Coordinates of N, CA and C in Angstrom, one line a residue:
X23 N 108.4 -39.9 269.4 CA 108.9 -38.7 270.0 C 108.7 -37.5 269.0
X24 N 108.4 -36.2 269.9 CA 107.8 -34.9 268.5 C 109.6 -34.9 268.2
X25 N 109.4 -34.4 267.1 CA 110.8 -33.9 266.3 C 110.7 -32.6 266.3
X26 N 112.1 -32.0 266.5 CA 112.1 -30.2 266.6 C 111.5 -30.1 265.5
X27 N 111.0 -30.2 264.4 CA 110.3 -29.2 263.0 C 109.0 -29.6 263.2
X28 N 108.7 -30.9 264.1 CA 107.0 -30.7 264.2 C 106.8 -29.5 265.5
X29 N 108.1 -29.7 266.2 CA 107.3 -28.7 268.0 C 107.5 -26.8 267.4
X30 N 108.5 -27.0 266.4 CA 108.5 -25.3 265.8 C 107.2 -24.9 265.2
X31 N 106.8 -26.3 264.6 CA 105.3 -25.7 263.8 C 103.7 -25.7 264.6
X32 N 103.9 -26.4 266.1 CA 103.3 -26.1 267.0 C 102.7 -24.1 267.4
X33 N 101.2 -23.9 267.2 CA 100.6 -22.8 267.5 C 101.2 -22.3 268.4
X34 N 102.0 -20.7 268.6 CA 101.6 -20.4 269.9 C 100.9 -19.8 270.2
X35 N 100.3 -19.0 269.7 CA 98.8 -18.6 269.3 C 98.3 -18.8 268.4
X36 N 96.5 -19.0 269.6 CA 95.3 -19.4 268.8 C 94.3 -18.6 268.7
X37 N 93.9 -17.8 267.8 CA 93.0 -16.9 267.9 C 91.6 -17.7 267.6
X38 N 90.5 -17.4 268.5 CA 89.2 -18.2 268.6 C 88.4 -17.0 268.1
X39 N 87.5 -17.3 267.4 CA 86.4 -16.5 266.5 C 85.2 -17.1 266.6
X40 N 84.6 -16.6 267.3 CA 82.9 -16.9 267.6 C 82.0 -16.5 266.5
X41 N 81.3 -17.2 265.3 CA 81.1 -17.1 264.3 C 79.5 -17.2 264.1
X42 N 78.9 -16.5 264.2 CA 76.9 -16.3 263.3 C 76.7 -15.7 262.5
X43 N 76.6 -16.5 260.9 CA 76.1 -15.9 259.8 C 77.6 -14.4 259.7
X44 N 78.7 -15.1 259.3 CA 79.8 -14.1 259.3 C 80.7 -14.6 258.0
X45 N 79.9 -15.6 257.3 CA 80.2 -15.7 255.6 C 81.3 -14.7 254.9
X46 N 80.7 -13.6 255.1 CA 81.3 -12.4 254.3 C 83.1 -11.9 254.8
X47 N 82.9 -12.3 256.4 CA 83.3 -11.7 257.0 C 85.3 -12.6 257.3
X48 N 84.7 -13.5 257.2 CA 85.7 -14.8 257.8 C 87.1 -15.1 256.5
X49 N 87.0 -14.4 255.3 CA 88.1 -14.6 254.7 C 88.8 -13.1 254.7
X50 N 88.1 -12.3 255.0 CA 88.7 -11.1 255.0 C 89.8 -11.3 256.2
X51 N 89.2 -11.6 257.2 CA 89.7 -11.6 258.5 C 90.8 -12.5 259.1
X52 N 90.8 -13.6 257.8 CA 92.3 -14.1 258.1 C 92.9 -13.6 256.9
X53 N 93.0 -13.1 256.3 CA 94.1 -12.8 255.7 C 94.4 -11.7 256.4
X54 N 93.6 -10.2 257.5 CA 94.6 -9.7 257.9 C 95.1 -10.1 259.1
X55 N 95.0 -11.7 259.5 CA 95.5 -11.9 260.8 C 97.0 -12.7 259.5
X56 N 96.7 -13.1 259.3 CA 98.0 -13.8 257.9 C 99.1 -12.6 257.9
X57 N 98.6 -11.2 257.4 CA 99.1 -10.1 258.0 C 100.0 -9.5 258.5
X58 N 99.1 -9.6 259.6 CA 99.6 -8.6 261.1 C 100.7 -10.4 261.5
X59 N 100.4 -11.0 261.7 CA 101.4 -12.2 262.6 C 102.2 -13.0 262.1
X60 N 102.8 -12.5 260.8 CA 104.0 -13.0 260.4 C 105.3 -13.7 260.8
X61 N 105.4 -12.8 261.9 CA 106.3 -13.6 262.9 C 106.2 -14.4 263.9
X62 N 105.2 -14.6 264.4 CA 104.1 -15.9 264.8 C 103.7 -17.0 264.6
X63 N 103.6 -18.0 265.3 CA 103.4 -19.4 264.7 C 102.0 -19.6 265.2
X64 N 100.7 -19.2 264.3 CA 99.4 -19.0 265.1 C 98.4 -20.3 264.5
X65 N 97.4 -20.3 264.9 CA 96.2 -20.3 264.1 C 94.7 -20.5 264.6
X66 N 93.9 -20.0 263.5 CA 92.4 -19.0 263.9 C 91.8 -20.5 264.0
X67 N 90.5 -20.2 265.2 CA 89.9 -21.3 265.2 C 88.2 -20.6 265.4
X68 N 87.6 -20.9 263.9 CA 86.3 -20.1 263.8 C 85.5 -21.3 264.3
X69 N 84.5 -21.1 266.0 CA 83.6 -21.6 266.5 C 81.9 -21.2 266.2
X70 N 81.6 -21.9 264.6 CA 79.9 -21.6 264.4 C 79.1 -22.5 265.0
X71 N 78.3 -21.4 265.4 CA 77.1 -22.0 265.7 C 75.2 -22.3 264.7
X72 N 76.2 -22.9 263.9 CA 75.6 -23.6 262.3 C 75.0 -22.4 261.8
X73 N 75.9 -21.2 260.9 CA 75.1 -20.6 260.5 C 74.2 -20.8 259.7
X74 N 73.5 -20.2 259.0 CA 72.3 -20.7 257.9 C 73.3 -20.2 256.3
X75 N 74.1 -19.2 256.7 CA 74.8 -18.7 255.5 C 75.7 -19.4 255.1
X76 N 76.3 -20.8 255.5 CA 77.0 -21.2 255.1 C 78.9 -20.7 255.7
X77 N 78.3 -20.5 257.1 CA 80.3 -19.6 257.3 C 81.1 -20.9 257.5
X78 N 80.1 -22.3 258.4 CA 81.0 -23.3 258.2 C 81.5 -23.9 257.6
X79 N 80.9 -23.6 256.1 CA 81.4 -24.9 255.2 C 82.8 -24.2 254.5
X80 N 82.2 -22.7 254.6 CA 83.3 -21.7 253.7 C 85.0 -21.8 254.3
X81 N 84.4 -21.7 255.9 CA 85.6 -22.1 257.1 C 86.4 -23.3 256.1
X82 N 85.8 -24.4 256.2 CA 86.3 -25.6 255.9 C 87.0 -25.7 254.7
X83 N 86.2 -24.8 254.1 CA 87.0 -25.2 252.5 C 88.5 -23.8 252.4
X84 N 88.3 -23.1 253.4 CA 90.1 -22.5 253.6 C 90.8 -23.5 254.5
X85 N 90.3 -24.0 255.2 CA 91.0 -24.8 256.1 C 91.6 -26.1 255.3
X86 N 90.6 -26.6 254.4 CA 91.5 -27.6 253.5 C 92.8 -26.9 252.6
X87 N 92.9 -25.8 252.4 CA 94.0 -24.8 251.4 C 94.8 -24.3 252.7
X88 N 94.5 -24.4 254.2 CA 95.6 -24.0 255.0 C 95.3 -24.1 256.3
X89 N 96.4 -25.5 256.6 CA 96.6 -25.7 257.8 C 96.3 -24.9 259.3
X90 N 96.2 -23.9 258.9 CA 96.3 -23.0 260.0 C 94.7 -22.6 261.0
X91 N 93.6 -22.9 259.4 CA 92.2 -22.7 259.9 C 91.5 -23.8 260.3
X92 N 90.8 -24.0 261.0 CA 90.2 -24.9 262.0 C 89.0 -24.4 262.3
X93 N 87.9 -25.3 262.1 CA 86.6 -24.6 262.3 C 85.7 -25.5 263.3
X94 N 85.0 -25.4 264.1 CA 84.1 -26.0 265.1 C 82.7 -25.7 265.0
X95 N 81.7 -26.6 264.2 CA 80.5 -26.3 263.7 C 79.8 -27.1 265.0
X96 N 78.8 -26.1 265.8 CA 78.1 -26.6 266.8 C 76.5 -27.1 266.0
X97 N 76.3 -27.8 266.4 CA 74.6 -28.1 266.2 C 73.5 -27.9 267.1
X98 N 72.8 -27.6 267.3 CA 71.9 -27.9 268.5 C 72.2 -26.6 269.6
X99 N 73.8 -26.3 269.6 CA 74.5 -25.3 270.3 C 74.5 -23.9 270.7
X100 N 74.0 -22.6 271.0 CA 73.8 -21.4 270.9 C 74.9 -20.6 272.0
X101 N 75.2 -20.0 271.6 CA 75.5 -18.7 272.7 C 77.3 -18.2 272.4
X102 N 77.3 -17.1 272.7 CA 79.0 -16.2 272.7 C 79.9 -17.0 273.1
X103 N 79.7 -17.0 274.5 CA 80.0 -17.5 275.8 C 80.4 -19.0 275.9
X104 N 79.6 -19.7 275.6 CA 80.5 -20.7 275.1 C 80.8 -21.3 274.3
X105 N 80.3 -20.7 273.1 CA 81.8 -21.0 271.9 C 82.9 -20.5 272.2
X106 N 83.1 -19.3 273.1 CA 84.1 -18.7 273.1 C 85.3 -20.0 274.5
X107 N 84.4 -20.5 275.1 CA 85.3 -21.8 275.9 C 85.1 -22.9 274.7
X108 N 84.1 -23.1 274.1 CA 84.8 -24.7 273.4 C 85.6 -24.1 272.7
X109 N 85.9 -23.3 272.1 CA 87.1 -22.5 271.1 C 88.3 -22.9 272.0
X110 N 88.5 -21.9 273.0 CA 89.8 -21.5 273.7 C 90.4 -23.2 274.2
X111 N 89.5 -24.5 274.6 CA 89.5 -25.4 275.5 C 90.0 -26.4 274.3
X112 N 89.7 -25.8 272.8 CA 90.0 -27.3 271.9 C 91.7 -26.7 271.3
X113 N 92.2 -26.2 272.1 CA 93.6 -26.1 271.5 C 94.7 -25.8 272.3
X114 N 96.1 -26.5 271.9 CA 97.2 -26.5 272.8 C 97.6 -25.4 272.6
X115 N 97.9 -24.4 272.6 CA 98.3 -23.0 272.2 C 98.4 -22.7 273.5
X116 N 99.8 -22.0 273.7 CA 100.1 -21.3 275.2 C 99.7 -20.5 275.4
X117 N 98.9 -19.3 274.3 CA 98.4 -18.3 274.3 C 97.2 -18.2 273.5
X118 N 96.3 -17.8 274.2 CA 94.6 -17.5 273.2 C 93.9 -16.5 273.0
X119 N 94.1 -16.3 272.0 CA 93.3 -14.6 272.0 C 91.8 -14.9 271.7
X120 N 90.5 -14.1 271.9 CA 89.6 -14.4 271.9 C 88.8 -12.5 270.5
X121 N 88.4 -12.4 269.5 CA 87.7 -11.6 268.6 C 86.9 -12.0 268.1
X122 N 86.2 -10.8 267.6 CA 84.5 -11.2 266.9 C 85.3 -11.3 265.3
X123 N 84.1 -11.3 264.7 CA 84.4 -11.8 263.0 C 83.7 -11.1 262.2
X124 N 83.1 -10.1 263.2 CA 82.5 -8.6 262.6 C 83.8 -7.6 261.9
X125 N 84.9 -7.8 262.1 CA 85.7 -7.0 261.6 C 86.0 -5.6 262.6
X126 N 85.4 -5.6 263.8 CA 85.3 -4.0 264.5 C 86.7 -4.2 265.4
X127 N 87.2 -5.2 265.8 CA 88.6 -5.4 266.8 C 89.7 -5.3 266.0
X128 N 90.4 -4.6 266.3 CA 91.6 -4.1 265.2 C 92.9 -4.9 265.6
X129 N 93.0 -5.9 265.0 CA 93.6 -7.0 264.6 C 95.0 -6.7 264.5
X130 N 95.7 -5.5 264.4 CA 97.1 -5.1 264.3 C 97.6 -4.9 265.6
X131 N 96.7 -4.9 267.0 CA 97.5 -4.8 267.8 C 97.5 -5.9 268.9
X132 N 97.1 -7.1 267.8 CA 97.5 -8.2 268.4 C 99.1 -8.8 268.9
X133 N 99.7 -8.5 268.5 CA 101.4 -8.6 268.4 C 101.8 -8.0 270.0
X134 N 101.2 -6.8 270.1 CA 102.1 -6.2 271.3 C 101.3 -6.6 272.5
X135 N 99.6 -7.3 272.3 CA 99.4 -7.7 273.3 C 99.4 -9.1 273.6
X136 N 100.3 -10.5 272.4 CA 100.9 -11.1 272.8 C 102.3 -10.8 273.6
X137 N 103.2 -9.8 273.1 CA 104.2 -9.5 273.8 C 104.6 -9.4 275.2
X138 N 103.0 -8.6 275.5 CA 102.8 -7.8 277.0 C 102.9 -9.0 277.9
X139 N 101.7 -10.1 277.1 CA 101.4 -11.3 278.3 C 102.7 -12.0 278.2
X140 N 103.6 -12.1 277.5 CA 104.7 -13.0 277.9 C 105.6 -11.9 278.6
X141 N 106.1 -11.0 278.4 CA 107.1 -10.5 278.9 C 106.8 -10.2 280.0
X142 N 105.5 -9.5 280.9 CA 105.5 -9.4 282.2 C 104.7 -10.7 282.5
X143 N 104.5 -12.0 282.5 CA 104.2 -13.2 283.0 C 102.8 -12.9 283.2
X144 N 101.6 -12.3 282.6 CA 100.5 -11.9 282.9 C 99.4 -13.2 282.8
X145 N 98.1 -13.1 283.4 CA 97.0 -14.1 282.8 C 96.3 -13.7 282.1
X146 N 96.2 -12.5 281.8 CA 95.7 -11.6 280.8 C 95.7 -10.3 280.2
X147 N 96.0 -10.3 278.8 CA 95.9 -8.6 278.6 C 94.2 -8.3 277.8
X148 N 93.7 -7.4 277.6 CA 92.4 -7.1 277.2 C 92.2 -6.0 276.3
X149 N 92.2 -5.8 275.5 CA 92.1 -4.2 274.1 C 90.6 -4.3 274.9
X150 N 91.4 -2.4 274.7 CA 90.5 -1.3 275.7 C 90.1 -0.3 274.9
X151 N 89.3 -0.1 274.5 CA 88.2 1.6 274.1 C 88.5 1.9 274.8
X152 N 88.1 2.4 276.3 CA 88.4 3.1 277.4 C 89.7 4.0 278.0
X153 N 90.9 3.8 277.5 CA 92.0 4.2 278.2 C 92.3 5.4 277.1
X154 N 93.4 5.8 277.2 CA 94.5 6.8 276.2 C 94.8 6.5 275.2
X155 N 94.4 6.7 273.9 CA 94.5 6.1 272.7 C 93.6 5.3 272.3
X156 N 92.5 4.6 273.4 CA 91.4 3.8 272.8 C 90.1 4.6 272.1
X157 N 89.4 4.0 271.2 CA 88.3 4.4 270.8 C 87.0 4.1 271.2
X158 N 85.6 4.4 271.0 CA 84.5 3.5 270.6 C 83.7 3.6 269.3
X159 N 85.1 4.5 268.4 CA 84.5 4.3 267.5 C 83.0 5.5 266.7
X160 N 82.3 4.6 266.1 CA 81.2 5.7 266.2 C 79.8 4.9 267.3
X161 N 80.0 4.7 267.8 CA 79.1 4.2 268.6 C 78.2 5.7 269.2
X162 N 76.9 5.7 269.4 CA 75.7 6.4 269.4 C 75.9 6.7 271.1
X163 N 75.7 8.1 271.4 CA 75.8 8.3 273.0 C 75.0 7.0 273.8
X164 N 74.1 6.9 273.5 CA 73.0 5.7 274.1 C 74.0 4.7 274.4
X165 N 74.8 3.8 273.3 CA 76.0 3.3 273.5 C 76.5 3.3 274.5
X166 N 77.4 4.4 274.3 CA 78.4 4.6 275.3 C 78.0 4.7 276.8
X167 N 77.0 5.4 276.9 CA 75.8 5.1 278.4 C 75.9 4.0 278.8
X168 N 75.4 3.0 277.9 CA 75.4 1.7 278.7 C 76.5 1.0 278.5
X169 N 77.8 1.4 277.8 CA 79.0 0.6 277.8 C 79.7 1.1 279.5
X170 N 79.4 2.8 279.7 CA 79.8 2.8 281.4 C 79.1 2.4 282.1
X171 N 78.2 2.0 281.9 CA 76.9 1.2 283.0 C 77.7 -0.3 283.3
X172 N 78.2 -0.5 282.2 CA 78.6 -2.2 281.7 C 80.0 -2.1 282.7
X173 N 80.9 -1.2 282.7 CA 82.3 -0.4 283.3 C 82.0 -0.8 284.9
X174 N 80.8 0.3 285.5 CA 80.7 -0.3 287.2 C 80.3 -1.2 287.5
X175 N 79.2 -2.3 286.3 CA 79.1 -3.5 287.1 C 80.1 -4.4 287.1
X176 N 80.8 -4.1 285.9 CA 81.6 -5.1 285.9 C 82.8 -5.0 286.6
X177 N 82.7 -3.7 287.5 CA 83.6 -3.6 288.3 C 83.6 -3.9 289.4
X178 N 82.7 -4.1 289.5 CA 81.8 -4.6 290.6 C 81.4 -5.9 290.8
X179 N 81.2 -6.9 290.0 CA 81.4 -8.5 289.9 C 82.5 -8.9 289.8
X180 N 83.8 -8.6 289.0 CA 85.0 -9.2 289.4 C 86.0 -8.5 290.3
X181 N 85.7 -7.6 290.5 CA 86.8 -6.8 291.7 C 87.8 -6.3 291.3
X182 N 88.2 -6.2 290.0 CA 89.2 -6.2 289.0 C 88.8 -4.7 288.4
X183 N 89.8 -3.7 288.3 CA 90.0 -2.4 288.1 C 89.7 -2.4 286.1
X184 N 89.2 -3.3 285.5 CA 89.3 -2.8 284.2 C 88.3 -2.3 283.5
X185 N 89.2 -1.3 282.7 CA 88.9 -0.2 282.2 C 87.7 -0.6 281.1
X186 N 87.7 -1.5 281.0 CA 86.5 -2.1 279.8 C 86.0 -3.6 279.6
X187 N 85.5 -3.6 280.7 CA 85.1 -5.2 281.2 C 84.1 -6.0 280.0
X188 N 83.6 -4.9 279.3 CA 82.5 -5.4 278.1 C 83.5 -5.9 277.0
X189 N 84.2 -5.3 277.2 CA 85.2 -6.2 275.6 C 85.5 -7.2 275.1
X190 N 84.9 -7.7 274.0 CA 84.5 -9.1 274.0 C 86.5 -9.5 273.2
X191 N 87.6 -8.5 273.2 CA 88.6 -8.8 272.4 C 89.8 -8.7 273.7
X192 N 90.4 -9.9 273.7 CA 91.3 -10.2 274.3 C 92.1 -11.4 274.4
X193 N 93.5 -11.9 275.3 CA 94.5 -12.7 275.2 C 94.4 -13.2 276.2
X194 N 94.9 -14.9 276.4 CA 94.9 -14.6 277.7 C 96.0 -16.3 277.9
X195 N 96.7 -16.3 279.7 CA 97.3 -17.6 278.9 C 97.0 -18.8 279.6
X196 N 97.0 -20.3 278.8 CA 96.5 -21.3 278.9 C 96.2 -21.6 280.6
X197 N 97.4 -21.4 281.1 CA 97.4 -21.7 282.2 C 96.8 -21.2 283.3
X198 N 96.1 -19.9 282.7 CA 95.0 -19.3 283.7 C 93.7 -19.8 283.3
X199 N 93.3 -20.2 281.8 CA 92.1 -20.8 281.7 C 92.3 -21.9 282.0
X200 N 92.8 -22.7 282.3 CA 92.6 -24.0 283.0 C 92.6 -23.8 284.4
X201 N 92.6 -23.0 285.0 CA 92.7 -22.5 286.3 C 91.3 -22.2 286.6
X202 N 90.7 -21.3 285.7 CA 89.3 -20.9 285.7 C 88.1 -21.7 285.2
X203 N 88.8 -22.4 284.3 CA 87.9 -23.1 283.4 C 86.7 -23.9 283.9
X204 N 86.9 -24.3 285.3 CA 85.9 -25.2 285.8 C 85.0 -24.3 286.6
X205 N 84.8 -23.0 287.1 CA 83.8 -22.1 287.5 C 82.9 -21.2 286.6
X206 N 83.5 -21.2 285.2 CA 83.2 -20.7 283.9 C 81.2 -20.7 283.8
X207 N 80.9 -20.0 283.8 CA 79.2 -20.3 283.6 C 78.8 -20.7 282.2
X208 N 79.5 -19.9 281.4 CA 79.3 -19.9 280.1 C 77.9 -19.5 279.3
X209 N 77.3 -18.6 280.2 CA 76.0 -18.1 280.2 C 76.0 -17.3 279.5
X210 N 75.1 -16.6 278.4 CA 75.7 -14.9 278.0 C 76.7 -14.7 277.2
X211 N 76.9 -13.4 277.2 CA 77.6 -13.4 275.6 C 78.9 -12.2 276.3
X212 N 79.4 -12.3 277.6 CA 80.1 -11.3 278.2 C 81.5 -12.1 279.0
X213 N 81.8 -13.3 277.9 CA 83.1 -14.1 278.0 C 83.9 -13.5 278.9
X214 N 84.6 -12.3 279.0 CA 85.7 -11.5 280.0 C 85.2 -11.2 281.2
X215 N 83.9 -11.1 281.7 CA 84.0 -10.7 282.7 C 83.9 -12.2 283.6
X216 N 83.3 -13.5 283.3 CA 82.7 -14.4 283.5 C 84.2 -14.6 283.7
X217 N 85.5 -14.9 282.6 CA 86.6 -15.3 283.0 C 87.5 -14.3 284.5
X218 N 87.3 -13.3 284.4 CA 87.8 -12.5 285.6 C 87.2 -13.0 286.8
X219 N 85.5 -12.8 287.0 CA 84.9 -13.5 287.9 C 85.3 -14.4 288.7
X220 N 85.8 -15.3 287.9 CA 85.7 -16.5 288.2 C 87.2 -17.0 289.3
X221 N 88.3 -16.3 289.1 CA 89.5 -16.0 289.5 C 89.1 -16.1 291.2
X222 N 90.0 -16.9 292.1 CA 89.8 -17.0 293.5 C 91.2 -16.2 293.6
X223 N 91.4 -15.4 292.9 CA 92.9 -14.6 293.3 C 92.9 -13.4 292.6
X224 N 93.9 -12.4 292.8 CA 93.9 -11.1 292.0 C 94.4 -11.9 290.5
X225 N 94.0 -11.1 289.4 CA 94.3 -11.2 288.3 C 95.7 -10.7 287.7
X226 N 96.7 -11.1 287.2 CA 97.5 -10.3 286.9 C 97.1 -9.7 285.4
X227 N 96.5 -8.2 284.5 CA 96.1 -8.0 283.5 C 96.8 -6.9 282.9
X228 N 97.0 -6.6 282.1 CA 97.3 -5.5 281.6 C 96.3 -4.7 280.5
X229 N 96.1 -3.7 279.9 CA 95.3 -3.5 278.9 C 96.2 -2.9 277.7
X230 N 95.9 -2.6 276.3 CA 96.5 -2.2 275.2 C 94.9 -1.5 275.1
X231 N 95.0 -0.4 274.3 CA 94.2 0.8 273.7 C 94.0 0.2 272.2
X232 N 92.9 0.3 271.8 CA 92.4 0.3 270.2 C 91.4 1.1 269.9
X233 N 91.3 0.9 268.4 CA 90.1 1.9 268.0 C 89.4 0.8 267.3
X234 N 87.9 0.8 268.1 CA 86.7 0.4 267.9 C 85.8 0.4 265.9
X235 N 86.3 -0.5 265.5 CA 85.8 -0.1 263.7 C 84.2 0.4 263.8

């Protein structure tokens, strides 16, 4: 039988990190999730797809100095899309947030969009460039052109009103990806909209505003 000090030390969030040749990138990035989630019982689970630079092995060797990191080296394996489901699918965490390991998703306002998905019972919240307070950053007009291009299709394949369907940074909870999980394509590198898609019901979502690094 679990004992209350093993089920307290149970994740409730798991943040998944889709990882290619992100060496540089993967120690910076937990220490500011170490950070920002203090009050949280989390942990990162970096999904490579064998980089050549060595991000798996580096993964491994923080993961042996702390429990918390967990790494999934694919072989043979390619794509965003589904590392971003073997990530989310290899852990009990009631809640899973999904960021890149480029450093551009701003990691401090993971807190209040854990908060949102539990307190209003949501299936998902999504950090938005697009709303009041969100950014994109310095991204080149050309950019931003085809990020609203990306806005109506994707408004348009899941039927779902959100403000930034391209956003590869968001939360979402267990119980809706196992809901989804078996229509999932896993094609592509556009994980959120593939998960909204896939929904045979309205979504319940909310969004939080960030600024794009």
């Amino acid at each position: 039988p679990e004992t209350l000090s093993q089920a307290a030390s149970l994740p409730q969030l798991s943040v998944v990190v889709p990882t290619f040749n992100e060496r540089d990138n993967v120690t910076v990035l937990y220490r500011r999730l170490d950070a920002i989630l203090k009050d949280v019982s989390w942990e990162v689970i970096f999904v490579d797809d064998n980089s050549p630079d060595g991000t798996a092995a580096l993964v491994r060797a923080i993961a042996q100095r702390n429990p918390r990191v967990r790494v999934i080296q694919r072989i043979h394996r390619r794509g965003l899309a589904s590392a971003c489901i073997e990530g989310m699918l290899s852990t009990a965490a009631p809640c899973i947030a999904v960021m890149d390991a480029d450093l551009q998703h701003d990691e401090t306002v993971l807190p209040r969009m854990l908060h949102r998905l539990k307190a209003e019972s949501l299936d998902l919240v999504v950090a938005t460039r697009n709303t009041d307070g969100g950014s994109m950053g310095d991204f080149s007009p050309l950019r931003i052109r085809l990020s609203n291009l990306g806005k109506r299709l994707g408004a348009f394949i899941t039927r779902a009103e959100l403000s930034d369907p391209m956003s590869g940074f968001f939360l979402l909870d267990r119980h809706y990806l196992e809901e989804v999980a078996p229509a999932l394509s896993g094609i592509g590198f556009k994980i959120l909209l593939d998960l909204v898609a896939s929904a045979r019901r309205p979504v319940r979502f909310a969004e939080i505003p960030y600024h794009f690094g």
